[in-house]
Amino acid sequence: MGTNEEDQNGPKRYREGVVNPAMLADENTNLTPPAKQAYFKDHQILIPEVEMKGFSFRKLWAFTGPGFLMSIAYLDPGNIQSDLESGSVAMYKLLWVLLSATLLGLMIQRLSARLGVVTGLHLAEMCYRQYQKLPRIFVWLMVEIAIIGSDMQEVIGTAIALYLLSNKLIPLWAGVLITAVDTFTFLLLDRYGLRKLECLFGFLITVMAISFGYEYIVVGPDQVEVLKGMFIPWCEDCDSKALMQAVGIVGAVIMPHNMYLHSALVKSRQIDRKKSEKVKEANRYFFIEACIALFVSFIINVFVVSVFAAGLHNKTNQEVRNVCLSNGNSMADIFPDDYELVDADIYNGGIFLGCQFGIAAMYIWAVGILAAGQSSTMTGCYSGQFAMEGFLNLQWARWKRVLLTRTVAIIPTFFVAYYSNIDDMNNMNNYLNSIMSLQLPFALIPTIAFTSSRAIMGDFVSGPVTIIASMLLATVVIGINIYYVVNLVAGWSVGWAVYSGVAIFGVFYLCLCIYLFLHMLASLGIVKSFSNSWFVEKYIYSSATTFVLSNQSNYSRSTSVMALEDSVRYQAGEL
């Protein structure tokens, strides 16, 4: 950053109401966001001024986009797999778990969006400023693992969809390679403008809604049972398999990298953060949009659960095989000639639909899976870009970033597809859901900590009810997912070396979670003696955090952006 008087007086000019905080956030310090953003920087969407007071559909339309892109994570192939397994195992009895997980997800997404709107910095950029270097790097690695895991699920889903649509002409390994190419073609669309890209995502969500909605109408599930499953929080006569499936739903729905994504996407709208009423307006409209988007995603997930609850629950392989043979379906061999219950996945589920309801049902199902895989591919790309830019203050060209994560995702998936069979690819989905669910603390805890800190959020800090509810949510979700993973590991038949590796990772994982928890506790300031202790200042806070907290008296309650930018200058040695 330059050393002229105007630049050095930036924080002072903001305190005097002269400088727009958005301008401060864009100044060229070595810690501010890179000059070329992955998604919006120079193409922010203007929010129209309207004469009428109160709610405006015109403004809602201007704010519409980030929430629907965020909702794609609730519709990726991993979620679809979890949905159909839930339906086939427990019929409609776990729909209330899906509804609860979606509502909890909405709560967390609201917090992540508020962070981006109020501060002008997304979650990864905030982690850069708030955490010490070593734990910050480890948190970034955990987020990258989640992104790569999600990317692998998208590759699997797309490959299976192409396999079905081509009637096995495109082998699975070739479908995996095709996903490497189609990702880059989608990147080209970004050059045509943000609104056009958002419309593309809207189109893909519409394709999913039509495809899975068609299956729902054709199968015709019991509507009363569907409603009972949604609103009666009980699972009568459910066994341990159904319990594990309920846990899996939570892990599949609430995605860690999605919080990083949503907090960044809201920056694509031009908001005057110097005016409190504009920030409040943005928070309100983004929340309304997120409610609509997640409602749409919930309905689509209900379609999938209900279709397989009505179609595959308590069905044996032989029953389905006989249906396929009687209808002359050439893929009947996918179902063994035995009396075991069908182990449903996105591949044999599609074949079942084709056998039971006509070949069109199978192809329409495959189109829906293809749309899910393609749309979530792009959101995964952006999540990775934001994480790298934020955590490392490093920007790569988008194609390099995509090449790295897609290569890491494709190589193991390709070998499984080439040397193994489609059942192994489907089994990978369950393991990937487990891996991603383990990364939830590294998104949940930072989101709660930052949005509950007055030093960061100013007047927009979360209230006591929100803080308590979100902390309880985090505790429950993290506990559920750890239970799920422990049960999964307990079923392994491996040697002591693997268990030793898992134990070492467990210790490392626990230590990192403890650091994040202590940072959150210190940021909340509930225990003053702890927050002000030498231990926290030396081992928990970053230098920028210490600077802001020690100078809080210089900032009014509504100048969180200015405080953050002062911390940036402090880290850069300019204050």
Coordinates of C-alpha atoms in Angstrom, one line a residue:
M1 CA 0.0 0.0 0.0
G2 CA 1.2 3.5 -0.7
T3 CA 2.5 5.8 2.0
N4 CA 0.8 9.0 1.0
E5 CA -1.2 11.0 3.6
E6 CA -4.6 10.0 2.1
D7 CA -3.9 6.3 2.4
Q8 CA -2.4 6.6 5.9
N9 CA -5.5 8.5 7.1
G10 CA -7.9 5.9 5.7
P11 CA -9.2 4.7 9.1
K12 CA -9.5 8.3 10.4
R13 CA -11.4 9.4 7.3
Y14 CA -13.8 6.5 7.8
R15 CA -14.4 7.5 11.4
E16 CA -15.3 11.0 10.2
G17 CA -17.8 9.5 7.8
V18 CA -15.8 10.5 4.6
V19 CA -14.8 7.0 3.3
N20 CA -17.1 4.2 2.2
P21 CA -16.0 1.1 4.1
A22 CA -16.3 -0.9 0.8
M23 CA -13.5 1.3 -0.5
L24 CA -11.3 0.6 2.5
A25 CA -11.9 -3.2 2.0
D26 CA -10.6 -2.9 -1.6
E27 CA -7.4 -0.8 -0.9
N28 CA -4.3 -2.5 -2.0
T29 CA -2.7 -3.8 1.2
N30 CA -0.9 -7.1 1.3
L31 CA -3.7 -8.5 3.4
T32 CA -6.8 -7.2 1.7
P33 CA -8.7 -9.3 -0.9
P34 CA -6.7 -9.8 -4.1
A35 CA -7.2 -7.3 -6.9
K36 CA -8.9 -9.8 -9.1
Q37 CA -11.7 -11.7 -7.3
A38 CA -12.9 -15.1 -8.5
Y39 CA -16.5 -14.2 -8.7
F40 CA -17.6 -10.6 -8.5
K41 CA -15.1 -7.8 -7.8
D42 CA -15.6 -5.6 -10.8
H43 CA -19.1 -6.8 -11.7
Q44 CA -21.1 -6.2 -8.5
I45 CA -24.9 -6.0 -9.1
L46 CA -26.5 -2.7 -8.3
I47 CA -29.4 -2.7 -5.9
P48 CA -32.2 -0.4 -7.3
E49 CA -33.7 2.4 -5.3
V50 CA -37.4 2.2 -5.0
E51 CA -39.8 4.9 -3.8
M52 CA -42.2 2.5 -2.0
K53 CA -41.4 1.6 1.6
G54 CA -41.4 -1.9 2.9
F55 CA -41.0 -5.1 0.9
S56 CA -40.1 -4.7 -2.8
F57 CA -40.1 -7.6 -5.3
R58 CA -37.8 -5.6 -7.5
K59 CA -35.2 -5.5 -4.7
L60 CA -35.7 -9.1 -3.9
W61 CA -34.9 -9.9 -7.5
A62 CA -31.7 -7.9 -7.4
F63 CA -30.6 -9.8 -4.3
T64 CA -31.7 -13.2 -5.7
G65 CA -28.8 -15.4 -6.8
P66 CA -26.4 -16.2 -4.0
G67 CA -29.0 -18.2 -2.0
F68 CA -29.8 -20.4 -4.9
L69 CA -26.2 -21.1 -5.7
M70 CA -25.7 -21.9 -2.0
S71 CA -28.7 -24.3 -2.1
I72 CA -27.0 -26.4 -4.8
A73 CA -25.0 -28.1 -2.0
Y74 CA -28.3 -29.4 -0.6
L75 CA -29.0 -31.1 -4.0
D76 CA -25.6 -32.6 -4.9
P77 CA -25.3 -36.4 -5.8
G78 CA -24.3 -37.1 -2.2
N79 CA -27.6 -35.7 -0.9
I80 CA -29.5 -37.6 -3.5
Q81 CA -27.8 -40.8 -2.5
S82 CA -28.7 -40.1 1.2
D83 CA -32.3 -39.3 0.3
L84 CA -33.0 -42.5 -1.6
E85 CA -31.3 -44.7 1.0
S86 CA -33.4 -43.0 3.7
G87 CA -36.6 -43.7 1.7
S88 CA -35.7 -47.4 1.0
V89 CA -34.6 -48.1 4.6
A90 CA -37.2 -46.2 6.7
M91 CA -39.9 -45.1 4.2
Y92 CA -41.2 -41.6 5.2
K93 CA -40.2 -41.9 8.8
L94 CA -37.0 -39.8 8.5
L95 CA -38.5 -36.9 6.6
W96 CA -38.7 -34.9 9.8
V97 CA -34.9 -35.3 10.1
L98 CA -34.5 -33.9 6.6
L99 CA -36.8 -31.0 7.5
S100 CA -34.9 -30.3 10.8
A101 CA -31.5 -30.5 9.1
T102 CA -32.7 -28.1 6.4
L103 CA -33.9 -25.6 9.0
L104 CA -30.7 -25.9 11.0
G105 CA -28.8 -25.4 7.8
L106 CA -30.8 -22.2 7.1
M107 CA -29.9 -20.9 10.5
I108 CA -26.2 -21.4 9.9
Q109 CA -26.4 -20.0 6.3
R110 CA -28.1 -16.9 7.7
L111 CA -25.1 -16.3 10.0
S112 CA -22.5 -16.9 7.2
A113 CA -24.4 -14.5 4.9
R114 CA -24.6 -11.8 7.6
L115 CA -20.9 -12.1 8.2
G116 CA -20.2 -11.3 4.5
V117 CA -22.8 -8.5 4.3
V118 CA -21.8 -6.7 7.5
T119 CA -18.0 -6.9 7.2
G120 CA -17.4 -7.1 3.5
L121 CA -15.1 -10.0 4.2
H122 CA -16.1 -13.7 3.7
L123 CA -15.5 -16.5 6.2
A124 CA -12.1 -17.6 4.9
E125 CA -10.8 -14.0 4.8
M126 CA -12.0 -13.5 8.4
C127 CA -10.2 -16.7 9.4
Y128 CA -7.0 -15.2 7.9
R129 CA -7.3 -12.2 10.2
Q130 CA -8.5 -13.9 13.4
Y131 CA -6.5 -17.2 13.7
Q132 CA -2.8 -17.7 14.2
K133 CA -0.9 -19.0 11.2
L134 CA -0.4 -22.7 12.1
P135 CA -4.0 -23.5 13.1
R136 CA -5.3 -21.4 10.2
I137 CA -3.3 -23.5 7.7
F138 CA -4.7 -26.7 9.3
V139 CA -8.3 -25.3 9.2
W140 CA -7.7 -24.5 5.5
L141 CA -6.5 -28.1 4.8
M142 CA -9.7 -29.5 6.5
V143 CA -11.9 -27.3 4.3
E144 CA -10.0 -28.4 1.2
I145 CA -10.6 -32.0 2.2
A146 CA -14.3 -31.3 2.4
I147 CA -14.3 -29.5 -1.0
I148 CA -12.3 -32.4 -2.7
G149 CA -14.7 -34.9 -1.1
S150 CA -17.7 -33.0 -2.5
D151 CA -16.0 -32.8 -5.8
M152 CA -15.5 -36.6 -5.9
Q153 CA -19.2 -37.1 -5.3
E154 CA -20.0 -34.8 -8.2
V155 CA -17.7 -36.8 -10.4
I156 CA -19.3 -40.0 -9.4
G157 CA -22.8 -38.7 -9.9
T158 CA -22.1 -37.3 -13.3
A159 CA -20.3 -40.5 -14.5
I160 CA -23.2 -42.6 -13.4
A161 CA -25.7 -40.3 -15.1
L162 CA -23.8 -40.5 -18.4
Y163 CA -23.6 -44.3 -18.0
L164 CA -27.4 -44.5 -17.7
L165 CA -28.2 -42.0 -20.4
S166 CA -25.9 -43.7 -22.9
N167 CA -27.3 -47.2 -22.0
K168 CA -23.8 -48.2 -20.9
L169 CA -22.1 -46.9 -24.1
I170 CA -20.1 -44.4 -22.0
P171 CA -18.2 -46.5 -19.5
L172 CA -17.8 -45.2 -16.0
W173 CA -14.1 -44.4 -16.4
A174 CA -14.9 -42.4 -19.5
G175 CA -17.6 -40.5 -17.7
V176 CA -15.1 -39.6 -15.0
L177 CA -12.8 -38.2 -17.6
I178 CA -15.6 -36.2 -19.3
T179 CA -16.2 -34.4 -16.0
A180 CA -12.7 -33.1 -16.2
V181 CA -13.5 -31.4 -19.5
D182 CA -17.0 -30.1 -18.8
T183 CA -15.9 -28.2 -15.7
F184 CA -13.7 -25.9 -17.9
T185 CA -16.5 -25.4 -20.4
F186 CA -18.7 -24.1 -17.6
L187 CA -15.9 -21.7 -16.5
L188 CA -16.2 -20.1 -20.0
L189 CA -19.8 -19.1 -19.1
D190 CA -18.5 -16.9 -16.3
R191 CA -17.1 -14.5 -18.9
Y192 CA -20.7 -13.7 -20.0
G193 CA -21.7 -12.1 -16.8
L194 CA -22.7 -12.9 -13.3
R195 CA -26.5 -12.8 -13.9
K196 CA -26.2 -15.2 -16.8
L197 CA -24.3 -17.6 -14.7
E198 CA -26.9 -17.4 -11.9
C199 CA -29.6 -18.0 -14.5
L200 CA -27.8 -21.2 -15.6
F201 CA -27.9 -22.4 -12.0
G202 CA -31.5 -21.6 -11.8
F203 CA -32.1 -23.6 -15.0
L204 CA -30.3 -26.6 -13.5
I205 CA -32.3 -26.5 -10.3
T206 CA -35.5 -26.3 -12.5
V207 CA -34.3 -29.4 -14.4
M208 CA -33.9 -31.2 -11.1
A209 CA -37.3 -30.1 -9.8
I210 CA -39.0 -31.3 -13.0
S211 CA -37.1 -34.6 -13.2
F212 CA -37.6 -35.7 -9.6
G213 CA -41.1 -34.1 -9.6
Y214 CA -42.0 -36.3 -12.5
E215 CA -40.8 -39.4 -10.7
Y216 CA -42.8 -38.3 -7.6
I217 CA -46.0 -38.0 -9.7
V218 CA -45.4 -41.3 -11.5
V219 CA -44.7 -43.3 -8.3
G220 CA -47.6 -41.6 -6.4
P221 CA -46.5 -42.0 -2.8
D222 CA -49.1 -41.8 0.0
Q223 CA -49.5 -38.0 0.7
V224 CA -50.8 -38.5 4.2
E225 CA -47.8 -40.6 5.1
V226 CA -45.4 -38.0 3.6
L227 CA -46.9 -35.3 5.7
K228 CA -46.8 -37.5 8.8
G229 CA -43.2 -38.3 8.1
M230 CA -42.4 -34.6 7.9
F231 CA -44.1 -33.4 11.1
I232 CA -44.1 -36.3 13.5
P233 CA -40.5 -36.5 15.0
W234 CA -40.4 -40.2 15.7
C235 CA -39.3 -43.3 13.9
E236 CA -41.4 -46.2 15.1
D237 CA -39.9 -49.7 14.7
C238 CA -36.7 -48.2 13.3
D239 CA -33.5 -50.3 13.7
S240 CA -29.9 -49.3 13.9
K241 CA -29.6 -49.0 10.2
A242 CA -32.4 -46.4 10.1
L243 CA -30.6 -44.6 13.0
M244 CA -27.4 -44.4 11.1
Q245 CA -29.3 -43.2 8.0
A246 CA -30.8 -40.4 10.1
V247 CA -27.3 -39.4 11.2
G248 CA -26.2 -39.6 7.6
I249 CA -28.9 -37.2 6.5
V250 CA -27.6 -34.5 8.8
G251 CA -24.1 -35.0 7.6
A252 CA -25.2 -34.9 3.9
V253 CA -27.3 -31.7 4.2
I254 CA -25.1 -29.4 6.3
M255 CA -22.0 -29.0 4.2
P256 CA -18.9 -27.3 5.7
H257 CA -17.6 -25.6 2.6
N258 CA -21.1 -24.2 1.9
M259 CA -20.7 -21.6 4.7
Y260 CA -17.5 -20.3 3.1
L261 CA -19.3 -20.1 -0.2
H262 CA -22.4 -18.3 1.0
S263 CA -20.4 -15.7 3.0
A264 CA -18.5 -14.8 -0.2
L265 CA -21.4 -14.9 -2.7
V266 CA -23.3 -12.1 -0.9
K267 CA -20.4 -9.8 -1.7
S268 CA -21.6 -9.9 -5.3
R269 CA -24.2 -7.2 -4.5
Q270 CA -23.2 -3.6 -4.1
I271 CA -24.1 -2.6 -0.5
D272 CA -23.2 0.8 1.1
R273 CA -21.9 -0.5 4.4
K274 CA -21.5 3.1 5.7
K275 CA -25.3 3.1 6.0
S276 CA -26.8 0.9 8.7
E277 CA -30.2 0.8 7.0
K278 CA -28.6 -0.6 3.8
V279 CA -26.9 -3.4 5.7
K280 CA -30.1 -4.3 7.5
E281 CA -32.0 -4.3 4.1
A282 CA -29.4 -6.6 2.6
N283 CA -29.5 -9.0 5.5
R284 CA -33.3 -9.1 5.3
Y285 CA -33.5 -9.8 1.5
F286 CA -30.7 -12.3 1.6
F287 CA -32.5 -14.2 4.3
I288 CA -35.8 -14.2 2.4
E289 CA -33.9 -15.5 -0.7
A290 CA -32.2 -18.2 1.3
C291 CA -35.6 -19.3 2.8
I292 CA -37.0 -19.6 -0.8
A293 CA -34.0 -21.4 -2.1
L294 CA -33.8 -23.9 0.7
F295 CA -37.5 -24.5 0.5
V296 CA -37.1 -25.5 -3.1
S297 CA -34.2 -27.8 -2.3
F298 CA -36.2 -29.4 0.5
I299 CA -39.1 -30.1 -1.8
I300 CA -36.8 -31.7 -4.3
N301 CA -35.2 -33.9 -1.6
V302 CA -38.7 -34.9 -0.4
F303 CA -39.5 -36.0 -3.9
V304 CA -36.5 -38.3 -3.9
V305 CA -37.1 -39.8 -0.4
S306 CA -40.8 -40.4 -1.2
V307 CA -40.2 -42.0 -4.6
F308 CA -38.0 -44.7 -3.1
A309 CA -40.0 -45.0 0.1
A310 CA -43.0 -46.0 -2.0
G311 CA -41.0 -48.0 -4.5
L312 CA -38.1 -49.8 -2.9
H313 CA -38.9 -50.1 0.9
N314 CA -38.7 -53.8 1.9
K315 CA -38.3 -54.9 -1.7
T316 CA -35.9 -57.8 -2.3
N317 CA -33.4 -58.1 -5.1
Q318 CA -35.4 -61.0 -6.6
E319 CA -38.7 -59.0 -6.6
V320 CA -37.1 -56.1 -8.5
R321 CA -35.2 -58.5 -10.8
N322 CA -38.4 -60.3 -11.8
V323 CA -40.1 -56.9 -12.5
C324 CA -37.2 -56.0 -14.8
L325 CA -37.3 -59.4 -16.6
S326 CA -41.0 -59.2 -17.1
N327 CA -40.7 -55.8 -18.7
G328 CA -37.8 -56.9 -20.9
N329 CA -35.2 -54.6 -19.3
S330 CA -31.7 -55.6 -20.3
M331 CA -30.2 -54.3 -17.0
A332 CA -32.0 -56.8 -14.8
D333 CA -28.7 -58.5 -13.9
I334 CA -27.8 -55.6 -11.7
F335 CA -30.1 -57.1 -9.1
P336 CA -28.8 -60.5 -7.7
D337 CA -31.2 -63.4 -7.7
D338 CA -31.5 -63.6 -3.9
Y339 CA -33.9 -62.6 -1.1
E340 CA -31.7 -59.8 0.3
L341 CA -33.3 -56.3 0.6
V342 CA -32.2 -54.0 -2.2
D343 CA -29.3 -51.8 -1.2
A344 CA -30.4 -48.7 -3.1
D345 CA -28.1 -46.2 -4.7
I346 CA -28.3 -43.7 -7.5
Y347 CA -27.5 -46.3 -10.2
N348 CA -29.7 -49.3 -9.3
G349 CA -32.4 -46.8 -8.1
G350 CA -32.6 -45.4 -11.7
I351 CA -32.7 -48.9 -13.2
F352 CA -35.6 -49.8 -10.8
L353 CA -37.5 -46.8 -11.9
G354 CA -37.0 -47.8 -15.5
C355 CA -38.2 -51.4 -14.8
Q356 CA -41.2 -50.4 -12.7
F357 CA -42.4 -47.3 -14.5
G358 CA -41.0 -47.4 -18.0
I359 CA -37.7 -46.6 -19.6
A360 CA -38.5 -42.9 -19.7
A361 CA -38.5 -42.8 -15.9
M362 CA -34.9 -44.1 -15.9
Y363 CA -33.7 -41.5 -18.4
I364 CA -35.5 -38.6 -16.6
W365 CA -33.9 -39.7 -13.3
A366 CA -30.5 -39.7 -15.0
V367 CA -31.1 -36.2 -16.3
G368 CA -31.8 -35.1 -12.8
I369 CA -28.6 -36.7 -11.5
L370 CA -26.6 -35.1 -14.3
A371 CA -28.0 -31.6 -13.4
A372 CA -27.2 -32.2 -9.7
G373 CA -23.6 -33.2 -10.6
Q374 CA -23.0 -30.4 -13.0
S375 CA -24.4 -27.6 -10.8
S376 CA -22.6 -28.7 -7.7
T377 CA -19.4 -28.9 -9.7
M378 CA -19.4 -25.2 -10.3
T379 CA -20.2 -24.3 -6.7
G380 CA -17.4 -26.5 -5.5
C381 CA -15.1 -24.7 -7.9
Y382 CA -16.0 -21.3 -6.3
S383 CA -15.8 -22.6 -2.8
G384 CA -12.3 -23.8 -3.4
Q385 CA -11.3 -20.4 -5.0
F386 CA -12.7 -18.4 -2.0
A387 CA -11.0 -20.7 0.5
M388 CA -7.6 -20.4 -1.2
E389 CA -7.8 -16.6 -1.6
G390 CA -9.1 -16.2 2.0
F391 CA -7.0 -18.6 4.1
L392 CA -3.7 -18.1 2.2
N393 CA -4.2 -14.6 0.8
L394 CA -3.2 -16.3 -2.5
Q395 CA -5.0 -16.1 -5.8
W396 CA -4.6 -18.5 -8.7
A397 CA -6.1 -18.3 -12.1
R398 CA -9.4 -20.0 -11.9
W399 CA -8.4 -22.7 -14.4
K400 CA -5.4 -23.6 -12.3
R401 CA -7.5 -23.9 -9.2
V402 CA -10.0 -26.1 -10.9
L403 CA -7.2 -28.2 -12.5
L404 CA -5.8 -28.9 -9.0
T405 CA -8.9 -29.9 -7.1
R406 CA -10.5 -31.7 -10.1
T407 CA -7.3 -33.7 -10.6
V408 CA -7.2 -34.7 -6.9
A409 CA -10.8 -35.7 -7.1
I410 CA -10.6 -37.6 -10.5
I411 CA -7.5 -39.7 -10.0
P412 CA -8.8 -42.0 -7.2
T413 CA -12.3 -42.0 -8.7
F414 CA -10.9 -43.0 -12.1
F415 CA -9.0 -45.9 -10.7
V416 CA -12.1 -47.1 -8.8
A417 CA -14.2 -46.8 -11.9
Y418 CA -11.6 -48.5 -14.2
Y419 CA -10.5 -51.4 -11.9
S420 CA -13.6 -52.0 -9.9
N421 CA -17.4 -51.8 -10.4
I422 CA -20.2 -49.4 -10.0
D423 CA -21.1 -50.7 -6.5
D424 CA -17.7 -49.6 -5.3
M425 CA -18.3 -46.1 -6.7
N426 CA -21.6 -45.9 -4.9
N427 CA -20.0 -47.1 -1.6
M428 CA -17.5 -44.3 -2.0
N429 CA -20.4 -41.8 -1.5
N430 CA -21.1 -43.0 2.0
Y431 CA -17.4 -42.7 3.0
L432 CA -17.2 -39.3 1.4
N433 CA -20.3 -38.1 3.4
S434 CA -18.5 -39.3 6.5
I435 CA -15.3 -37.4 5.6
M436 CA -17.1 -34.2 4.9
S437 CA -19.2 -34.4 8.0
L438 CA -16.0 -34.5 10.1
Q439 CA -15.0 -31.1 8.7
L440 CA -18.1 -29.4 10.0
P441 CA -16.5 -27.9 13.1
F442 CA -14.1 -26.0 10.9
A443 CA -16.9 -24.1 9.4
L444 CA -19.5 -24.1 12.2
I445 CA -17.3 -22.8 15.0
P446 CA -15.7 -20.0 13.1
T447 CA -19.1 -18.8 11.7
I448 CA -20.6 -18.7 15.2
A449 CA -17.5 -17.1 16.8
F450 CA -17.2 -14.3 14.3
T451 CA -20.9 -13.4 14.1
S452 CA -21.1 -13.4 17.9
S453 CA -18.2 -11.0 18.3
R454 CA -19.1 -7.4 18.8
A455 CA -15.5 -6.4 17.7
I456 CA -16.3 -7.9 14.3
M457 CA -20.0 -7.3 13.8
G458 CA -20.6 -4.1 15.7
D459 CA -24.4 -3.4 16.1
F460 CA -25.1 -6.5 14.0
V461 CA -23.7 -9.0 16.5
S462 CA -25.8 -12.0 17.1
G463 CA -28.2 -11.8 20.1
P464 CA -28.0 -14.1 23.1
V465 CA -30.8 -16.4 21.9
T466 CA -29.1 -16.8 18.5
I467 CA -25.7 -17.5 20.1
I468 CA -27.1 -20.1 22.5
A469 CA -29.2 -21.8 19.8
S470 CA -26.3 -21.8 17.3
M471 CA -23.8 -23.2 19.9
L472 CA -26.3 -26.0 20.8
L473 CA -26.8 -26.7 17.1
A474 CA -23.0 -27.0 16.6
T475 CA -22.7 -29.3 19.6
V476 CA -25.5 -31.6 18.4
V477 CA -24.4 -31.7 14.8
I478 CA -20.7 -32.3 15.6
G479 CA -21.7 -35.0 18.1
I480 CA -24.0 -36.7 15.6
N481 CA -21.4 -36.8 12.9
I482 CA -18.6 -38.0 15.2
Y483 CA -21.0 -40.8 16.3
Y484 CA -21.6 -41.7 12.7
V485 CA -17.9 -41.8 11.8
V486 CA -17.1 -43.8 14.9
N487 CA -19.7 -46.4 14.1
L488 CA -18.4 -46.5 10.5
V489 CA -14.8 -47.1 11.6
A490 CA -15.9 -49.7 14.1
G491 CA -17.2 -51.8 11.3
W492 CA -13.9 -51.9 9.5
S493 CA -11.9 -55.1 9.3
V494 CA -8.4 -53.6 9.1
G495 CA -5.0 -54.0 10.8
W496 CA -3.6 -52.1 13.8
A497 CA -1.7 -49.8 11.5
V498 CA -4.9 -48.3 10.1
Y499 CA -6.4 -47.9 13.6
S500 CA -3.2 -46.3 14.8
G501 CA -3.4 -43.8 12.0
V502 CA -7.0 -43.1 12.8
A503 CA -6.1 -42.6 16.5
I504 CA -3.3 -40.1 15.6
F505 CA -5.7 -38.2 13.3
G506 CA -8.3 -38.2 16.1
V507 CA -5.9 -36.5 18.5
F508 CA -4.9 -33.9 16.0
Y509 CA -8.6 -33.3 15.1
L510 CA -9.5 -32.9 18.8
C511 CA -6.7 -30.4 19.4
L512 CA -7.7 -28.3 16.4
C513 CA -11.3 -28.2 17.6
I514 CA -10.2 -27.2 21.1
Y515 CA -8.2 -24.3 19.6
L516 CA -11.3 -23.1 17.7
F517 CA -13.5 -23.5 20.7
L518 CA -11.1 -21.5 22.9
H519 CA -10.9 -18.8 20.3
M520 CA -14.7 -18.6 20.2
L521 CA -14.9 -18.5 24.0
A522 CA -12.4 -15.7 24.1
S523 CA -14.1 -13.7 21.3
L524 CA -17.4 -13.9 23.1
G525 CA -15.9 -12.3 26.2
I526 CA -18.2 -14.1 28.5
V527 CA -15.3 -14.9 30.9
K528 CA -13.4 -11.7 31.0
S529 CA -10.5 -13.1 33.0
F530 CA -9.9 -15.7 30.3
S531 CA -10.4 -13.4 27.3
N532 CA -7.8 -11.0 28.8
S533 CA -5.3 -13.6 29.9
W534 CA -1.7 -13.8 28.7
F535 CA -2.4 -17.4 27.5
V536 CA -5.2 -16.2 25.1
E537 CA -3.1 -13.3 23.8
K538 CA -0.1 -15.4 23.1
Y539 CA -1.6 -18.7 21.9
I540 CA -5.1 -18.0 20.7
Y541 CA -5.5 -14.6 19.3
S542 CA -3.8 -13.4 16.1
S543 CA -1.9 -10.1 16.3
A544 CA -4.7 -8.4 14.4
T545 CA -7.3 -9.6 16.9
T546 CA -5.2 -8.4 19.9
F547 CA -4.9 -5.0 18.2
V548 CA -8.6 -4.6 17.6
L549 CA -9.6 -5.7 21.0
S550 CA -7.1 -3.5 22.7
N551 CA -8.4 -0.5 20.8
Q552 CA -12.1 -1.1 21.0
S553 CA -12.7 2.1 22.8
N554 CA -11.6 4.0 19.6
Y555 CA -14.5 2.4 17.6
S556 CA -18.2 3.1 17.8
R557 CA -20.5 0.1 18.0
S558 CA -21.3 0.2 14.3
T559 CA -17.9 0.6 12.8
S560 CA -16.8 -3.1 12.6
V561 CA -15.5 -2.7 9.1
M562 CA -13.2 0.1 10.1
A563 CA -11.9 -1.9 13.0
L564 CA -11.1 -4.8 10.7
E565 CA -9.3 -2.6 8.2
D566 CA -7.3 -1.1 11.1
S567 CA -6.3 -4.7 12.0
V568 CA -5.2 -5.2 8.4
R569 CA -3.0 -2.2 8.5
Y570 CA -1.6 -3.3 11.9
Q571 CA -0.6 -6.7 10.5
A572 CA 1.0 -4.9 7.5
G573 CA 3.1 -2.7 9.9
E574 CA 1.3 0.5 9.0
L575 CA -0.3 1.3 12.4

